[in-house]
CSV table of N, CA, C and O in Angstrom, one decimal:
chain,number,residue,atom,x,y,z
A,303,MET,N,3.9,16.0,6.9
A,303,MET,CA,4.1,15.6,8.3
A,303,MET,C,5.5,15.6,8.6
A,303,MET,O,6.3,15.1,7.8
A,304,LYS,N,5.9,16.1,9.7
A,304,LYS,CA,7.3,16.1,10.2
A,304,LYS,C,7.5,14.9,11.2
A,304,LYS,O,6.6,14.6,11.9
A,305,THR,N,8.7,14.4,11.1
A,305,THR,CA,9.0,13.3,12.1
A,305,THR,C,9.5,14.0,13.4
A,305,THR,O,9.7,15.2,13.4
A,306,PRO,N,9.6,13.3,14.5
A,306,PRO,CA,10.0,13.9,15.7
A,306,PRO,C,11.3,14.7,15.7
A,306,PRO,O,11.4,15.7,16.4
A,307,GLY,N,12.2,14.3,14.8
A,307,GLY,CA,13.4,15.1,14.6
A,307,GLY,C,13.3,16.3,13.7
A,307,GLY,O,14.3,17.0,13.5
A,308,GLY,N,12.1,16.6,13.2
A,308,GLY,CA,11.9,17.7,12.4
A,308,GLY,C,12.1,17.4,10.9
A,308,GLY,O,12.0,18.3,10.1
A,309,GLN,N,12.4,16.2,10.6
A,309,GLN,CA,12.7,15.8,9.2
A,309,GLN,C,11.4,15.7,8.4
A,309,GLN,O,10.3,15.3,9.0
A,310,ALA,N,11.4,15.9,7.1
A,310,ALA,CA,10.2,15.7,6.3
A,310,ALA,C,9.9,14.2,6.3
A,310,ALA,O,10.9,13.4,6.1
A,311,GLY,N,8.7,13.8,6.4
A,311,GLY,CA,8.3,12.3,6.4
A,311,GLY,C,8.5,11.8,5.0
A,311,GLY,O,8.5,12.5,4.0
A,312,ARG,N,8.6,10.5,4.9
A,312,ARG,CA,8.9,9.9,3.6
A,312,ARG,C,7.8,10.2,2.5
A,312,ARG,O,8.1,10.3,1.4
A,313,GLY,N,6.6,10.2,3.0
A,313,GLY,CA,5.5,10.4,2.1
A,313,GLY,C,5.0,11.8,1.9
A,313,GLY,O,3.9,12.0,1.4
A,314,GLU,N,5.8,12.8,2.3
A,314,GLU,CA,5.4,14.1,2.3
A,314,GLU,C,4.9,14.6,0.9
A,314,GLU,O,4.0,15.3,0.8
A,315,ASN,N,5.6,14.2,-0.1
A,315,ASN,CA,5.3,14.7,-1.4
A,315,ASN,C,4.4,13.6,-2.1
A,315,ASN,O,4.1,13.8,-3.3
A,316,LYS,N,4.0,12.6,-1.4
A,316,LYS,CA,3.2,11.6,-2.0
A,316,LYS,C,1.7,12.0,-2.0
A,316,LYS,O,1.3,12.9,-1.3
A,317,GLN,N,0.9,11.2,-2.7
A,317,GLN,CA,-0.5,11.4,-2.7
A,317,GLN,C,-1.1,11.2,-1.3
A,317,GLN,O,-0.7,10.3,-0.6
A,318,GLN,N,-2.0,12.0,-0.9
A,318,GLN,CA,-2.7,11.8,0.4
A,318,GLN,C,-3.9,10.9,0.3
A,318,GLN,O,-4.8,11.2,-0.5
A,319,CYS,N,-3.8,9.8,1.0
A,319,CYS,CA,-4.9,8.8,1.0
A,319,CYS,C,-5.9,9.1,2.2
A,319,CYS,O,-5.4,9.4,3.3
A,320,SER,N,-7.1,9.0,1.9
A,320,SER,CA,-8.1,9.1,3.0
A,320,SER,C,-8.1,7.8,3.8
A,320,SER,O,-7.5,6.8,3.4
A,321,ILE,N,-8.8,7.8,4.9
A,321,ILE,CA,-8.9,6.6,5.8
A,321,ILE,C,-9.5,5.4,5.0
A,321,ILE,O,-9.0,4.3,5.0
A,322,GLU,N,-10.5,5.7,4.3
A,322,GLU,CA,-11.2,4.7,3.4
A,322,GLU,C,-10.6,4.7,2.0
A,322,GLU,O,-10.4,5.8,1.5
A,323,PRO,N,-10.4,3.5,1.4
A,323,PRO,CA,-9.9,3.5,0.1
A,323,PRO,C,-10.9,4.1,-0.9
A,323,PRO,O,-12.1,3.8,-0.8
A,324,ARG,N,-10.4,5.0,-1.7
A,324,ARG,CA,-11.3,5.5,-2.7
A,324,ARG,C,-11.5,4.6,-3.9
A,324,ARG,O,-10.5,4.1,-4.4
A,325,GLN,N,-12.7,4.3,-4.2
A,325,GLN,CA,-12.9,3.3,-5.3
A,325,GLN,C,-13.0,4.1,-6.6
A,325,GLN,O,-14.1,4.3,-7.1
A,326,SER,N,-11.9,4.5,-7.1
A,326,SER,CA,-11.9,5.3,-8.4
A,326,SER,C,-12.4,4.5,-9.5
A,326,SER,O,-12.1,3.3,-9.7
A,327,ALA,N,-13.2,5.1,-10.4
A,327,ALA,CA,-13.7,4.5,-11.5
A,327,ALA,C,-12.6,4.1,-12.5
A,327,ALA,O,-12.8,3.3,-13.4
A,328,MET,N,-11.4,4.7,-12.3
A,328,MET,CA,-10.3,4.4,-13.2
A,328,MET,C,-9.6,3.1,-12.9
A,328,MET,O,-8.7,2.7,-13.6
A,329,VAL,N,-9.9,2.5,-11.7
A,329,VAL,CA,-9.2,1.2,-11.3
A,329,VAL,C,-10.1,0.1,-11.8
A,329,VAL,O,-11.3,-0.1,-11.4
A,330,ASP,N,-9.6,-0.7,-12.7
A,330,ASP,CA,-10.4,-1.8,-13.3
A,330,ASP,C,-10.6,-3.0,-12.4
A,330,ASP,O,-9.9,-3.1,-11.3
A,331,THR,N,-11.5,-3.9,-12.8
A,331,THR,CA,-11.8,-5.0,-11.9
A,331,THR,C,-10.6,-5.9,-11.7
A,331,THR,O,-10.5,-6.4,-10.6
A,332,ALA,N,-9.8,-6.2,-12.7
A,332,ALA,CA,-8.6,-7.0,-12.5
A,332,ALA,C,-7.7,-6.5,-11.5
A,332,ALA,O,-7.1,-7.2,-10.7
A,333,THR,N,-7.5,-5.1,-11.5
A,333,THR,CA,-6.6,-4.5,-10.5
A,333,THR,C,-7.2,-4.6,-9.1
A,333,THR,O,-6.5,-4.8,-8.2
A,334,ARG,N,-8.5,-4.4,-9.0
A,334,ARG,CA,-9.2,-4.5,-7.7
A,334,ARG,C,-9.0,-5.9,-7.2
A,334,ARG,O,-8.8,-6.1,-6.0
A,335,LYS,N,-9.1,-6.9,-8.0
A,335,LYS,CA,-9.0,-8.3,-7.6
A,335,LYS,C,-7.6,-8.5,-7.1
A,335,LYS,O,-7.3,-9.2,-6.1
A,336,ALA,N,-6.6,-8.0,-7.9
A,336,ALA,CA,-5.2,-8.2,-7.5
A,336,ALA,C,-4.9,-7.5,-6.2
A,336,ALA,O,-4.2,-8.1,-5.3
A,337,LEU,N,-5.5,-6.4,-5.9
A,337,LEU,CA,-5.3,-5.7,-4.7
A,337,LEU,C,-5.9,-6.4,-3.5
A,337,LEU,O,-5.3,-6.5,-2.4
A,338,ALA,N,-7.1,-7.0,-3.7
A,338,ALA,CA,-7.8,-7.8,-2.7
A,338,ALA,C,-7.0,-9.0,-2.3
A,338,ALA,O,-6.8,-9.4,-1.2
A,339,THR,N,-6.4,-9.7,-3.4
A,339,THR,CA,-5.6,-10.9,-3.1
A,339,THR,C,-4.3,-10.5,-2.4
A,339,THR,O,-4.0,-11.2,-1.4
A,340,LEU,N,-3.7,-9.4,-2.8
A,340,LEU,CA,-2.5,-8.9,-2.1
A,340,LEU,C,-2.8,-8.6,-0.6
A,340,LEU,O,-2.0,-8.9,0.3
A,341,GLN,N,-3.9,-7.9,-0.4
A,341,GLN,CA,-4.3,-7.6,1.0
A,341,GLN,C,-4.5,-8.8,1.8
A,341,GLN,O,-4.1,-8.9,3.0
A,342,ALA,N,-5.1,-9.9,1.3
A,342,ALA,CA,-5.3,-11.1,2.0
A,342,ALA,C,-3.9,-11.8,2.3
A,342,ALA,O,-3.7,-12.3,3.4
A,343,GLU,N,-3.0,-11.8,1.3
A,343,GLU,CA,-1.7,-12.3,1.5
A,343,GLU,C,-0.9,-11.6,2.6
A,343,GLU,O,-0.2,-12.2,3.4
A,344,PHE,N,-1.0,-10.3,2.6
A,344,PHE,CA,-0.4,-9.5,3.7
A,344,PHE,C,-1.0,-9.9,5.1
A,344,PHE,O,-0.3,-10.0,6.1
A,345,ALA,N,-2.3,-10.0,5.1
A,345,ALA,CA,-3.0,-10.4,6.3
A,345,ALA,C,-2.5,-11.7,6.9
A,345,ALA,O,-2.3,-11.8,8.1
A,346,LEU,N,-2.2,-12.6,6.0
A,346,LEU,CA,-1.6,-13.9,6.5
A,346,LEU,C,-0.3,-13.8,7.1
A,346,LEU,O,0.2,-14.6,7.9
A,347,THR,N,0.5,-12.7,6.8
A,347,THR,CA,1.8,-12.5,7.5
A,347,THR,C,1.7,-11.5,8.7
A,347,THR,O,2.7,-11.1,9.2
A,348,GLY,N,0.4,-11.1,9.0
A,348,GLY,CA,0.3,-10.2,10.1
A,348,GLY,C,0.4,-8.7,9.8
A,348,GLY,O,0.5,-7.9,10.7
A,349,HIS,N,0.3,-8.4,8.5
A,349,HIS,CA,0.4,-7.0,8.1
A,349,HIS,C,-0.9,-6.5,7.6
A,349,HIS,O,-1.7,-7.3,7.1
A,350,ALA,N,-1.2,-5.2,7.8
A,350,ALA,CA,-2.4,-4.6,7.3
A,350,ALA,C,-2.0,-3.9,6.0
A,350,ALA,O,-1.0,-3.2,5.9
A,351,MET,N,-2.9,-4.0,5.0
A,351,MET,CA,-2.6,-3.3,3.7
A,351,MET,C,-3.9,-2.5,3.3
A,351,MET,O,-5.0,-3.0,3.4
A,352,THR,N,-3.7,-1.2,3.0
A,352,THR,CA,-4.7,-0.4,2.5
A,352,THR,C,-4.2,0.2,1.2
A,352,THR,O,-3.0,0.3,0.9
A,353,TRP,N,-5.2,0.7,0.4
A,353,TRP,CA,-4.8,1.3,-0.8
A,353,TRP,C,-5.8,2.4,-1.2
A,353,TRP,O,-6.9,2.5,-0.7
A,354,CYS,N,-5.3,3.3,-2.0
A,354,CYS,CA,-6.2,4.3,-2.6
A,354,CYS,C,-5.8,4.7,-4.0
A,354,CYS,O,-4.6,4.4,-4.4
A,355,ALA,N,-6.6,5.2,-4.8
A,355,ALA,CA,-6.3,5.6,-6.1
A,355,ALA,C,-6.7,7.0,-6.4
A,355,ALA,O,-7.8,7.5,-5.9
A,356,ASP,N,-5.9,7.8,-7.1
A,356,ASP,CA,-6.4,9.1,-7.5
A,356,ASP,C,-7.3,9.1,-8.7
A,356,ASP,O,-7.6,8.0,-9.2
A,357,ASP,N,-7.7,10.2,-9.1
A,357,ASP,CA,-8.6,10.3,-10.2
A,357,ASP,C,-8.1,9.8,-11.5
A,357,ASP,O,-8.8,9.4,-12.5
A,358,ASP,N,-6.7,9.7,-11.6
A,358,ASP,CA,-6.1,9.2,-12.8
A,358,ASP,C,-5.9,7.7,-12.8
A,358,ASP,O,-5.3,7.1,-13.7
A,359,GLY,N,-6.2,7.1,-11.6
A,359,GLY,CA,-6.0,5.7,-11.5
A,359,GLY,C,-4.7,5.3,-10.9
A,359,GLY,O,-4.4,4.1,-10.8
A,360,LEU,N,-3.9,6.2,-10.5
A,360,LEU,CA,-2.6,5.9,-9.9
A,360,LEU,C,-2.8,5.4,-8.5
A,360,LEU,O,-3.5,6.0,-7.7
A,361,ILE,N,-2.2,4.3,-8.2
A,361,ILE,CA,-2.5,3.6,-6.9
A,361,ILE,C,-1.4,3.8,-5.9
A,361,ILE,O,-0.2,3.8,-6.2
A,362,THR,N,-1.8,4.1,-4.6
A,362,THR,CA,-0.8,4.1,-3.5
A,362,THR,C,-1.2,3.0,-2.6
A,362,THR,O,-2.4,2.9,-2.2
A,363,ILE,N,-0.2,2.2,-2.2
A,363,ILE,CA,-0.5,1.1,-1.3
A,363,ILE,C,0.3,1.3,0.0
A,363,ILE,O,1.5,1.7,-0.1
A,364,LEU,N,-0.4,1.2,1.1
A,364,LEU,CA,0.3,1.3,2.4
A,364,LEU,C,0.2,0.0,3.2
A,364,LEU,O,-0.9,-0.6,3.3
A,365,VAL,N,1.4,-0.5,3.6
A,365,VAL,CA,1.5,-1.8,4.3
A,365,VAL,C,2.0,-1.4,5.7
A,365,VAL,O,3.0,-0.8,5.8
A,366,SER,N,1.4,-1.9,6.7
A,366,SER,CA,1.8,-1.6,8.1
A,366,SER,C,1.7,-2.8,9.0
A,366,SER,O,0.9,-3.8,8.8
A,367,ARG,N,2.5,-2.8,10.0
A,367,ARG,CA,2.5,-3.8,11.1
A,367,ARG,C,3.1,-3.1,12.3
A,367,ARG,O,4.1,-2.5,12.3
A,368,TRP,N,2.3,-3.1,13.4
A,368,TRP,CA,2.6,-2.4,14.6
A,368,TRP,C,2.8,-0.9,14.3
A,368,TRP,O,1.8,-0.4,13.9
A,369,VAL,N,3.9,-0.4,14.5
A,369,VAL,CA,4.1,1.1,14.3
A,369,VAL,C,4.9,1.3,13.0
A,369,VAL,O,5.2,2.5,12.7
A,370,PHE,N,5.2,0.3,12.3
A,370,PHE,CA,6.0,0.4,11.1
A,370,PHE,C,5.1,0.4,9.8
A,370,PHE,O,4.2,-0.4,9.7
A,371,ALA,N,5.4,1.3,8.9
A,371,ALA,CA,4.6,1.3,7.6
A,371,ALA,C,5.6,1.5,6.4
A,371,ALA,O,6.6,2.2,6.5
A,372,ARG,N,5.2,0.9,5.3
A,372,ARG,CA,5.9,1.1,4.0
A,372,ARG,C,4.8,1.5,3.0
A,372,ARG,O,3.7,1.1,3.0
A,373,GLU,N,5.2,2.4,2.1
A,373,GLU,CA,4.4,2.9,1.1
A,373,GLU,C,4.9,2.5,-0.3
A,373,GLU,O,6.1,2.6,-0.5
A,374,PHE,N,4.0,2.1,-1.1
A,374,PHE,CA,4.4,1.6,-2.5
A,374,PHE,C,3.6,2.2,-3.5
A,374,PHE,O,2.4,2.6,-3.3
A,375,ASP,N,4.2,2.4,-4.7
A,375,ASP,CA,3.5,3.1,-5.8
A,375,ASP,C,2.9,2.1,-6.8
A,375,ASP,O,2.3,2.5,-7.8
A,376,SER,N,3.2,0.8,-6.6
A,376,SER,CA,2.6,-0.2,-7.6
A,376,SER,C,2.4,-1.6,-6.8
A,376,SER,O,3.0,-1.8,-5.8
A,377,ILE,N,1.6,-2.4,-7.5
A,377,ILE,CA,1.3,-3.7,-7.0
A,377,ILE,C,2.6,-4.5,-7.0
A,377,ILE,O,2.9,-5.3,-6.1
A,378,GLU,N,3.4,-4.4,-8.0
A,378,GLU,CA,4.7,-5.1,-8.2
A,378,GLU,C,5.6,-4.8,-7.0
A,378,GLU,O,6.3,-5.7,-6.5
A,379,GLN,N,5.8,-3.5,-6.6
A,379,GLN,CA,6.6,-3.2,-5.5
A,379,GLN,C,6.1,-3.8,-4.2
A,379,GLN,O,6.9,-4.3,-3.4
A,380,ALA,N,4.8,-3.8,-4.0
A,380,ALA,CA,4.2,-4.3,-2.8
A,380,ALA,C,4.4,-5.9,-2.8
A,380,ALA,O,4.7,-6.4,-1.7
A,381,ARG,N,4.2,-6.5,-3.9
A,381,ARG,CA,4.4,-8.0,-4.0
A,381,ARG,C,5.9,-8.3,-3.7
A,381,ARG,O,6.1,-9.3,-3.0
A,382,ALA,N,6.8,-7.5,-4.2
A,382,ALA,CA,8.2,-7.8,-3.9
A,382,ALA,C,8.5,-7.7,-2.4
A,382,ALA,O,9.3,-8.5,-1.8
A,383,PHE,N,7.9,-6.8,-1.7
A,383,PHE,CA,8.1,-6.6,-0.3
A,383,PHE,C,7.4,-7.8,0.4
A,383,PHE,O,8.0,-8.4,1.4
A,384,LEU,N,6.3,-8.3,-0.1
A,384,LEU,CA,5.6,-9.4,0.5
A,384,LEU,C,6.5,-10.7,0.4
A,384,LEU,O,6.7,-11.4,1.4
A,385,ARG,N,7.2,-10.9,-0.7
A,385,ARG,CA,8.1,-12.0,-0.9
A,385,ARG,C,9.3,-11.8,0.1
A,385,ARG,O,9.8,-12.8,0.7
A,386,GLN,N,9.8,-10.6,0.3
A,386,GLN,CA,10.9,-10.3,1.1
A,386,GLN,C,10.6,-10.7,2.6
A,386,GLN,O,11.5,-11.2,3.3
A,387,ILE,N,9.3,-10.5,3.0
A,387,ILE,CA,9.0,-10.8,4.4
A,387,ILE,C,8.5,-12.2,4.6
A,387,ILE,O,8.0,-12.6,5.7
A,388,GLY,N,8.6,-13.0,3.5
A,388,GLY,CA,8.2,-14.4,3.6
A,388,GLY,C,6.8,-14.8,3.3
A,388,GLY,O,6.4,-15.9,3.6
A,389,GLY,N,6.1,-13.9,2.7
A,389,GLY,CA,4.7,-14.2,2.3
A,389,GLY,C,4.6,-14.6,0.8
A,389,GLY,O,5.6,-14.5,0.1
A,390,ALA,N,3.4,-15.1,0.4
A,390,ALA,CA,3.1,-15.5,-0.9
A,390,ALA,C,4.2,-16.4,-1.6
A,390,ALA,O,4.7,-16.1,-2.6
A,391,ARG,N,4.4,-17.5,-1.0
A,391,ARG,CA,5.4,-18.4,-1.5
A,391,ARG,C,4.8,-19.3,-2.6
A,391,ARG,O,3.7,-19.6,-2.8
């Protein structure tokens, strides 16, 4: 996807996530629980969080609020952003 200025979007080379999170068999129960907890913590700060996993179990996390979105490749990166915005104290 191109931005209005014609620049390549940040996630252009990233994995494409569908609207609904894919429940890959490669994502274990503990990881699913951690993602659900993280999603709830983001919701408490007014942010929406979605995630998807590819067939190899690699996770992509998308956090958004209003028209701003951030993409993360790991739970640790997303959790660091959550702390940065004042959540999960």
